[in-house]
Coordinates of C-alpha atoms in Angstrom, one line a residue:
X1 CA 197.1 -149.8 -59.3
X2 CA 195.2 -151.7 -61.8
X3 CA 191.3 -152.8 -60.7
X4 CA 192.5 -156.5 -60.3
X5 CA 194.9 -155.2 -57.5
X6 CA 192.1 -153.9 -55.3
X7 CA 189.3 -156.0 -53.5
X8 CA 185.7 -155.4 -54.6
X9 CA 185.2 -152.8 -52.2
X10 CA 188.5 -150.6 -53.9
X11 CA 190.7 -151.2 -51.1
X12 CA 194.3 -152.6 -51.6
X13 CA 194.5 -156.3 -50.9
X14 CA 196.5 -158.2 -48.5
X15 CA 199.3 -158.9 -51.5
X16 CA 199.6 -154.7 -51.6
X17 CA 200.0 -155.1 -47.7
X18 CA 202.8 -157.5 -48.1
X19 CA 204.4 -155.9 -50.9
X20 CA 204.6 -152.4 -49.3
X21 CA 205.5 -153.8 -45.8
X22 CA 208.5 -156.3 -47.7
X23 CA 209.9 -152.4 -49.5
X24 CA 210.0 -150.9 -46.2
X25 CA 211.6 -153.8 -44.1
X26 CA 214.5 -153.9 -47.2
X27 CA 214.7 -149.8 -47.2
X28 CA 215.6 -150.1 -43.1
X29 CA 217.5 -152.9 -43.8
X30 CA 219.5 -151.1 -46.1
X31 CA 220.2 -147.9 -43.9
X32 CA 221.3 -150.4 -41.3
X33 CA 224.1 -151.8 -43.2
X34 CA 225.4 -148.3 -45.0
X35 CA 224.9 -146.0 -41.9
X36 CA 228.2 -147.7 -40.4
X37 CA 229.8 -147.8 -44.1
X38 CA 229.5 -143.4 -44.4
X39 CA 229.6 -143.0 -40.7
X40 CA 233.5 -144.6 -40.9
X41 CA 234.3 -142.0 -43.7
X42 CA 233.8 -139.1 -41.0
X43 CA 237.1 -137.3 -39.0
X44 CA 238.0 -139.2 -36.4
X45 CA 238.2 -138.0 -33.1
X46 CA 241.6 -136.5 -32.7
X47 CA 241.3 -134.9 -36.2
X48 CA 238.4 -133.2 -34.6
X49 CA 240.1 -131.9 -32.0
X50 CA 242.7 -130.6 -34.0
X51 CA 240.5 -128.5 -35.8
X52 CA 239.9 -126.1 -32.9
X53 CA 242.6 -125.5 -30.0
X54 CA 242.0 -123.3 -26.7
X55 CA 244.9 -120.9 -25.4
X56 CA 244.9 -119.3 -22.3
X57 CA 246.6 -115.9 -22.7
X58 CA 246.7 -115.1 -19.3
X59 CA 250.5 -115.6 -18.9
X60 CA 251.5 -114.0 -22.4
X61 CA 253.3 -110.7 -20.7
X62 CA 253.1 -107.3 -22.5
X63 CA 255.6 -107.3 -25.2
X64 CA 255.9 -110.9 -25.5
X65 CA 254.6 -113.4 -28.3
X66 CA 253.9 -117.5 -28.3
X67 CA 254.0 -120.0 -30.6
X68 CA 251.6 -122.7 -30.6
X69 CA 250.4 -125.4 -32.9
X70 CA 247.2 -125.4 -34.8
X71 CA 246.3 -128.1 -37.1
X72 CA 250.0 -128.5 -37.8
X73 CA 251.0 -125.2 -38.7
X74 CA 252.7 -122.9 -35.8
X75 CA 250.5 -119.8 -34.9
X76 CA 251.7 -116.5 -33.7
X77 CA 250.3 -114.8 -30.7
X78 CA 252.0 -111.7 -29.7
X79 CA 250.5 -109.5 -26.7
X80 CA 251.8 -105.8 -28.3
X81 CA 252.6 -103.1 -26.0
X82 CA 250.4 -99.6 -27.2
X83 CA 253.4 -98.5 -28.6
X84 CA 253.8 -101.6 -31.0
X85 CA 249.6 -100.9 -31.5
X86 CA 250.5 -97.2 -32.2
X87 CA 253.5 -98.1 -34.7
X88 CA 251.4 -100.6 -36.7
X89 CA 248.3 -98.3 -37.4
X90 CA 250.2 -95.2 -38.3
X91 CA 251.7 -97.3 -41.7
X92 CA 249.7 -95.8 -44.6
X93 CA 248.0 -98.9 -46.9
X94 CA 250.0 -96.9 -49.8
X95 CA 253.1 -98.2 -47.9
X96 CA 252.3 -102.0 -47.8
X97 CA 253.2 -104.3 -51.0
X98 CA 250.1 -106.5 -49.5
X99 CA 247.1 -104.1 -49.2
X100 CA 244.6 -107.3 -48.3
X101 CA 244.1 -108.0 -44.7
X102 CA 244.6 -111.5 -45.4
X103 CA 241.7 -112.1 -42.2
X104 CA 239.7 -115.7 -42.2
X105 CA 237.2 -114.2 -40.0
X106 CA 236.3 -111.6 -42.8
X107 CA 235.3 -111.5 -46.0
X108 CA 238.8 -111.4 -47.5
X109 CA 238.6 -107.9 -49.4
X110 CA 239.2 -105.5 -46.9
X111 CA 242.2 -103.6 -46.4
X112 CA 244.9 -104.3 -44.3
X113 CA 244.6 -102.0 -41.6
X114 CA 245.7 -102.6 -37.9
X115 CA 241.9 -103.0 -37.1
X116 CA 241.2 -105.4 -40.0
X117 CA 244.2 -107.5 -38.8
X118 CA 243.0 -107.8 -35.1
X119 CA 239.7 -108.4 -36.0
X120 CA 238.3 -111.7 -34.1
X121 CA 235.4 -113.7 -35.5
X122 CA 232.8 -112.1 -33.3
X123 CA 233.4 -108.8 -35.7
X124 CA 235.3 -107.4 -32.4
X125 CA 238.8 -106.0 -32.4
X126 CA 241.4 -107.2 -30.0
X127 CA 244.5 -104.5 -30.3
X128 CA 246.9 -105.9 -27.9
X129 CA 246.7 -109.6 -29.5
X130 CA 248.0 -110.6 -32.9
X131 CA 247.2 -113.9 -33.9
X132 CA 248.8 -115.1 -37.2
X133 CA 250.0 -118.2 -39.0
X134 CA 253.2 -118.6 -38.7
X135 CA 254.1 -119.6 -41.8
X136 CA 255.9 -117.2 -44.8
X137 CA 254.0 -116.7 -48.0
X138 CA 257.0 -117.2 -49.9
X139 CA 258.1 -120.8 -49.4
X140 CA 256.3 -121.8 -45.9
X141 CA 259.5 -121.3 -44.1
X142 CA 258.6 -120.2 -40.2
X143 CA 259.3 -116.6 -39.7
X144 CA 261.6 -115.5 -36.8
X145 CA 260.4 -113.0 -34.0
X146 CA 258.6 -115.1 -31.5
X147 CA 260.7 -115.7 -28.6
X148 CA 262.2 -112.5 -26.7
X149 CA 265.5 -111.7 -28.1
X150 CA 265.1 -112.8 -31.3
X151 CA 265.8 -110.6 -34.6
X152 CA 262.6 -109.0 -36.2
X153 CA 263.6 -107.9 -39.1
X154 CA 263.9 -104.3 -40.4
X155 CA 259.9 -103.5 -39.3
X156 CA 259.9 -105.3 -35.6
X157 CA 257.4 -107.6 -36.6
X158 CA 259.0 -111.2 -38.2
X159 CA 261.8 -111.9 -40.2
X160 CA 261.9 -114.9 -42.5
X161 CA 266.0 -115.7 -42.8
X162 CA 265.8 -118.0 -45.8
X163 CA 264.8 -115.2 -48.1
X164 CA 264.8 -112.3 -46.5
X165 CA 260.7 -111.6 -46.1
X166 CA 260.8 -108.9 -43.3
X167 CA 257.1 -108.4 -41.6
X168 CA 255.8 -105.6 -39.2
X169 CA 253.8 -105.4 -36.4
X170 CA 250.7 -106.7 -38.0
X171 CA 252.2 -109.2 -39.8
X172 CA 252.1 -106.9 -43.1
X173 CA 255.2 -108.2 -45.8
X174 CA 256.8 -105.3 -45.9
X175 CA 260.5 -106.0 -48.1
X176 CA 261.0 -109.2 -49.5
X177 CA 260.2 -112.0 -51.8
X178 CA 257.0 -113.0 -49.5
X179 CA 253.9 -111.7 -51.9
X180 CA 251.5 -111.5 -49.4
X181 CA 251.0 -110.9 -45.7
X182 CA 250.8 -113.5 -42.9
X183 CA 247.5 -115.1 -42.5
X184 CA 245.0 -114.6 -40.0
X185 CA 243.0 -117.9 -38.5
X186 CA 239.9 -117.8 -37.8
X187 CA 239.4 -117.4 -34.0
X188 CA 237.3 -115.9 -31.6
X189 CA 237.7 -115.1 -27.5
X190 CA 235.8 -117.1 -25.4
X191 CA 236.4 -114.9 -22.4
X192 CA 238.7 -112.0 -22.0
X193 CA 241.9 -114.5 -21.3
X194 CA 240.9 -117.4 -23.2
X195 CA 241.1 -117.3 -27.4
X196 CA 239.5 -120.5 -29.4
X197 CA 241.6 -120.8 -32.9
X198 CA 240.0 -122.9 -35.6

């Protein structure tokens, strides 16, 4: 401010007053009328509720695997037996074409072990439930091995018929063209029963 903007006693004057009180009525004037111009660029509702989906596991049977849908893309949930736990950690990571556990819920450089493929967000293992996208890493085709009966390939996990991908009990590639293993979502158990994908 300039001495001929200030009264005699150094204090501003009534134009300051004005000038500062005329800035702040346009600034809130301005958030008023480009808050609902960004707020409309946000998801809409159902798009947020797609981004997260709830299963209740309590009727998935021993043995037995579901398919569900999770922001469009199926998702694999198998309850395995402790012999189907038993059969998938005894492979040897020298064994797998895909060494990487392929896991959203860690960092995405460890190994693909049994217990790295289980591995919920909370940093807790959850042997008996396999959760994967259900979606080959060759072409996006949709693996087979879901419903009871179907044909699992030559490892008992999934088999991708289009082009022959063949995946174990983790949901490791194990022969094919598919370059790397089946993806795990992010997730986490919200009780014992209960698993939150997304």
């Amino acid at each position: 401010m300039t001495t001929s903007d200030m009264s005699d006693d150094g204090e501003p004057t009534r134009r300051d007053f004005i000038h500062i009180f005329g800035a702040a009525t346009a600034a809130a004037g301005a958030g008023a009328v480009l808050w609902p111009l960004v707020h409309q660029m946000n998801p809409d509702a159902s798009v947020l509720a797609l981004s997260t989906k709830e299963v209740d596991l309590s009727a998935v049977p021993e043995g037995q695997a579901i398919k569900v849908m999770w922001q469009g893309k199926p998702v694999f949930i198998r309850h395995r037996t402790p012999a189907e736990i038993e059969e998938a950690k005894s492979v040897a990571i020298a064994q797998l074409k895909d060494p990487v556990a392929r896991n959203a819920n860690l960092s995405g450089t460890e190994e693909a072990t049994d217990e790295n493929i289980v591995t919920g967000a909370s940093g807790e293992a959850h042997e008996p439930w396999l959760i994967l996208v259900g979606v080959c890493t060759h072409l996006g085709c949709i693996p087979l091995g879901t419903s009871a009966g179907e044909s699992r390939g030559d490892f008992g996990g999934w088999f991708c018929p289009c082009h022959g991908s063949h995946y174990d009990l983790a949901g490791r590639i194990r022969k094919g063209p598919a370059p790397e293993n089946l993806l795990v979502p992010p997730y986490q158990f919200v009780t014992d029963t209960v698993v939150k994908i997304g």
